[in-house]
Amino acid sequence: MVAKIDTIKVIPSPPQQIHEQLSEQRLELTNALQTTLELRHLFQLFGEQIQAFIPHDGYHYYHPSLRETVEHGFKARHTCYAELHLNAEDYGLLVLYRNRAFSTYEMNVLDSLASCLIYPLKNITLYQQAMQAAHTDALTQVANRRALEENLRRECILALRQKSPLSIILIDIDHFKSINDNFGHDEGDRLLASVADCLKDCVRASDIVYRYGGEEFVILLSHTPIEGAELLAERIRYRLEHHTDSKLCGLPVTASFGVSALKNQDDGPQSLLNRADKAMYRAKMMGRNQVEIE
């Protein structure tokens, strides 16, 4: 068996003498770039290291598979760029900017030094994908309870520090056990995925939907007072109520909602969740398919 060897492609390929001239700098750069698994920090290090060889006023990078953009400085008239590839994997395009033209030598230098980004980018990609998988519910493809616990703790600290509102909505699908009993667990799973899609369609890009467990979901709403969270919960309740599922004999899908907001310095993630759970339980006791706040 012949071992598979990674091949690096940086377009266009610089002359071999450029690689030789920069061998020491490439080694230093490679060592520096191996110290981080954070995309923005990686390009910060890269920009600082190459500034002496290719003075520039700013840069722009886009990672196609992670769909993340890193920018620094400002865009200017002239550009110098490198396309980054490893075998068939596309690691995006790096563009440097400045107000005077880049020389051919500088373009070749960038091609040589940019190849040092390839393996750090591969490591970051694998790390980010693993982290995303660990924080994603496999069935519904929304964030899972582990992600909620980590993010809610952080958001509570930020909200208290910045004195900004923070609210959550706890959602429990009504009569879910009977759906599993009457239509089977496969249909129950499909319904959970459908509800998750509905929740994602209803929230802002900055809001995050989590599967809390079983048939329960949580929506984390930063910079949102309890009045705004209640309005959103009512909108979602209406959307679900008017969504009938033909495979469930046209039965409507309803849910009960508990809404709570962070109060003061003595408040925290667990008390916030406990109040939302108490409000949701009250909505169940009052007939289901309604919103309660606590």
XYZ file of N, CA and C in Angstrom, residues 34-128:
285
model
N 1.192 27.578 14.798
C 0.756 26.338 15.448
C 0.305 26.548 16.890
N 0.334 27.798 17.359
C 0.021 28.076 18.761
C -1.445 28.391 19.007
N -2.282 28.388 17.961
C -3.682 28.772 18.148
C -4.620 27.869 17.357
N -5.853 27.740 17.873
C -6.929 27.041 17.161
C -8.106 27.997 16.935
N -7.792 29.294 16.970
C -8.820 30.304 16.774
C -8.522 31.041 15.480
N -9.499 31.105 14.576
C -9.276 31.612 13.224
C -8.805 33.056 13.215
N -9.448 33.911 13.978
C -9.080 35.329 13.984
C -7.662 35.516 14.521
N -7.323 34.777 15.565
C -5.976 34.883 16.129
C -4.932 34.382 15.135
N -5.269 33.323 14.389
C -4.343 32.793 13.396
C -3.944 33.864 12.391
N -4.931 34.594 11.864
C -4.614 35.606 10.858
C -4.019 36.863 11.460
N -4.300 37.108 12.718
C -3.617 38.202 13.405
C -2.118 37.913 13.481
N -1.778 36.689 13.875
C -0.365 36.288 13.930
C 0.267 36.342 12.543
N -0.446 35.834 11.548
C 0.085 35.816 10.187
C 0.323 37.231 9.681
N -0.645 38.119 9.880
C -0.492 39.498 9.413
C 0.684 40.203 10.051
N 0.868 39.972 11.352
C 1.991 40.603 12.055
C 3.324 40.058 11.547
N 3.395 38.751 11.302
C 4.647 38.115 10.893
C 5.079 38.528 9.487
N 4.114 38.749 8.578
C 4.490 39.047 7.186
C 4.582 40.532 6.897
N 4.237 41.378 7.867
C 4.218 42.824 7.627
C 5.581 43.347 7.170
N 6.658 42.781 7.714
C 7.999 43.242 7.342
C 8.352 42.870 5.904
N 7.768 41.787 5.394
C 8.083 41.331 4.042
C 7.093 41.877 3.007
N 5.842 42.007 3.416
C 4.805 42.532 2.523
C 3.988 43.560 3.297
N 4.444 44.817 3.335
C 3.669 45.844 4.040
C 2.255 45.928 3.463
N 1.252 45.965 4.341
C -0.133 46.030 3.873
C -0.966 46.806 4.887
N -2.087 47.343 4.397
C -2.966 48.156 5.241
C -4.138 47.366 5.809
N -4.393 46.201 5.263
C -5.499 45.395 5.748
C -5.541 44.071 5.020
N -6.399 43.168 5.520
C -6.569 41.888 4.841
C -7.996 41.391 5.030
N -8.377 40.470 4.152
C -9.701 39.844 4.199
C -9.531 38.369 3.909
N -10.176 37.524 4.732
C -10.118 36.086 4.513
C -11.490 35.497 4.752
N -11.879 34.544 3.905
C -13.148 33.832 4.078
C -12.892 32.332 4.057
N -13.414 31.637 5.094
C -13.279 30.188 5.181
C -14.573 29.560 4.652
N -14.537 28.882 3.510
C -15.773 28.418 2.871
C -16.548 27.361 3.640
N -15.872 26.403 4.271
C -16.620 25.339 4.953
C -17.114 25.781 6.326
N -16.335 26.607 7.037
C -16.784 27.129 8.323
C -17.673 28.357 8.158
N -17.651 28.939 6.968
C -18.433 30.138 6.642
C -18.119 31.281 7.609
N -16.843 31.459 7.844
C -16.381 32.528 8.729
C -15.491 33.495 7.952
N -15.633 34.766 8.273
C -14.839 35.818 7.637
C -13.955 36.487 8.682
N -12.718 36.760 8.306
C -11.795 37.489 9.169
C -11.321 38.711 8.402
N -11.455 39.882 9.015
C -11.021 41.126 8.383
C -10.208 41.943 9.374
N -9.258 42.696 8.846
C -8.448 43.566 9.690
C -7.989 44.764 8.860
N -7.868 45.910 9.506
C -7.429 47.106 8.791
C -8.514 47.605 7.859
N -8.089 48.110 6.706
C -9.067 48.652 5.766
C -8.708 48.246 4.340
N -9.730 48.229 3.488
C -9.538 47.897 2.097
C -8.962 49.100 1.358
N -8.092 48.820 0.401
C -7.457 49.882 -0.372
C -7.497 49.522 -1.857
N -6.874 50.366 -2.662
C -6.995 50.246 -4.114
C -6.359 48.980 -4.666
N -5.193 48.626 -4.143
C -4.425 47.515 -4.717
C -4.544 46.265 -3.841
N -4.528 45.101 -4.490
C -4.677 43.837 -3.780
C -3.591 42.844 -4.167
N -3.363 41.926 -3.272
C -2.460 40.798 -3.489
C -3.120 39.618 -2.812
N -3.239 38.488 -3.503
C -4.024 37.406 -2.918
C -3.380 36.046 -3.123
N -3.854 35.093 -2.304
C -3.424 33.698 -2.419
C -4.628 32.807 -2.189
N -4.808 31.824 -3.061
C -5.845 30.809 -2.899
C -5.223 29.614 -2.181
N -5.905 29.124 -1.164
C -5.342 28.110 -0.286
C -6.070 26.784 -0.464
N -5.315 25.735 -0.810
C -5.889 24.415 -1.045
C -5.019 23.341 -0.401
N -5.663 22.262 0.022
C -4.967 21.059 0.469
C -5.664 19.883 -0.180
N -4.993 19.235 -1.115
C -5.642 18.224 -1.944
C -6.886 18.855 -2.580
N -8.046 18.249 -2.394
C -9.267 18.797 -2.988
C -10.004 19.735 -2.035
N -9.442 19.966 -0.860
C -10.106 20.799 0.138
C -9.771 22.268 -0.083
N -10.816 23.083 -0.162
C -10.654 24.520 -0.372
C -10.636 25.222 0.979
N -9.537 25.902 1.273
C -9.425 26.642 2.521
C -9.538 28.152 2.314
N -10.092 28.543 1.175
C -10.465 29.935 1.003
C -9.439 30.815 0.332
N -9.736 32.098 0.377
C -8.951 33.117 -0.315
C -8.499 34.172 0.682
N -7.215 34.470 0.678
C -6.643 35.538 1.498
C -6.283 36.710 0.596
N -6.777 37.889 0.939
C -6.511 39.098 0.144
C -5.861 40.148 1.035
N -4.729 40.685 0.575
C -4.085 41.810 1.244
C -4.411 43.098 0.492
N -4.487 44.212 1.232
C -4.810 45.512 0.636
C -3.764 46.554 1.005
N -3.505 47.479 0.066
C -2.751 48.685 0.379
C -2.927 49.695 -0.757
N -2.479 50.911 -0.548
C -2.733 51.991 -1.511
C -1.734 52.042 -2.652
N -0.612 51.351 -2.550
C 0.310 51.283 -3.675
C 0.403 49.843 -4.173
N 0.772 49.705 -5.419
C 0.747 48.393 -6.065
C 1.737 47.427 -5.408
N 1.376 46.169 -5.403
C 2.267 45.116 -4.930
C 3.182 44.698 -6.079
N 4.435 44.458 -5.756
C 5.378 44.013 -6.779
C 5.208 42.513 -7.026
N 5.765 42.050 -8.141
C 5.729 40.617 -8.443
C 6.458 39.827 -7.358
N 7.558 40.396 -6.869
C 8.314 39.732 -5.803
C 7.430 39.566 -4.556
N 6.705 40.619 -4.181
C 5.850 40.539 -2.998
C 4.732 39.510 -3.194
N 4.213 39.443 -4.408
C 3.173 38.440 -4.686
C 3.732 37.033 -4.511
N 4.953 36.819 -4.985
C 5.588 35.511 -4.826
C 5.886 35.203 -3.361
N 6.284 36.237 -2.616
C 6.533 36.053 -1.188
C 5.251 35.645 -0.478
N 4.142 36.302 -0.822
C 2.869 35.940 -0.204
C 2.513 34.483 -0.511
N 2.708 34.068 -1.762
C 2.419 32.681 -2.119
C 3.244 31.704 -1.288
N 4.497 32.064 -1.059
C 5.368 31.192 -0.291
C 4.954 31.137 1.177
N 4.714 32.312 1.774
C 4.394 32.361 3.194
C 2.968 31.882 3.477
N 2.059 32.109 2.528
C 0.669 31.706 2.751
C 0.527 30.196 2.856
N 1.431 29.446 2.249
C 1.349 27.984 2.356
C 1.534 27.518 3.799
N 2.150 28.374 4.641
C 2.302 28.026 6.061
C 0.961 28.016 6.790
N -0.062 28.609 6.175
C -1.384 28.643 6.797
C -2.142 27.331 6.640
N -1.743 26.518 5.668
C -2.554 25.383 5.275
C -2.826 24.411 6.427
N -1.799 23.908 7.068
C -2.023 22.908 8.107
C -2.657 23.494 9.369
N -2.291 24.706 9.800
C -3.062 25.325 10.881
C -4.539 25.480 10.536
N -4.860 25.845 9.283
C -6.257 25.958 8.867
C -6.944 24.592 8.896
N -6.236 23.559 8.493
C -6.806 22.212 8.544
C -7.115 21.820 9.984
N -6.187 22.103 10.901
C -6.396 21.776 12.309
C -7.575 22.546 12.889
N -7.666 23.839 12.546
C -8.778 24.657 13.040
C -10.104 24.130 12.510
N -10.124 23.747 11.244
C -11.347 23.226 10.636
C -11.808 21.956 11.342
N -10.891 21.021 11.563
C -11.244 19.776 12.245
C -11.710 20.038 13.675
N -11.023 20.956 14.351
C -11.388 21.289 15.733
C -12.779 21.911 15.791
N -13.040 22.878 14.896
C -14.339 23.555 14.896
C -15.465 22.585 14.547
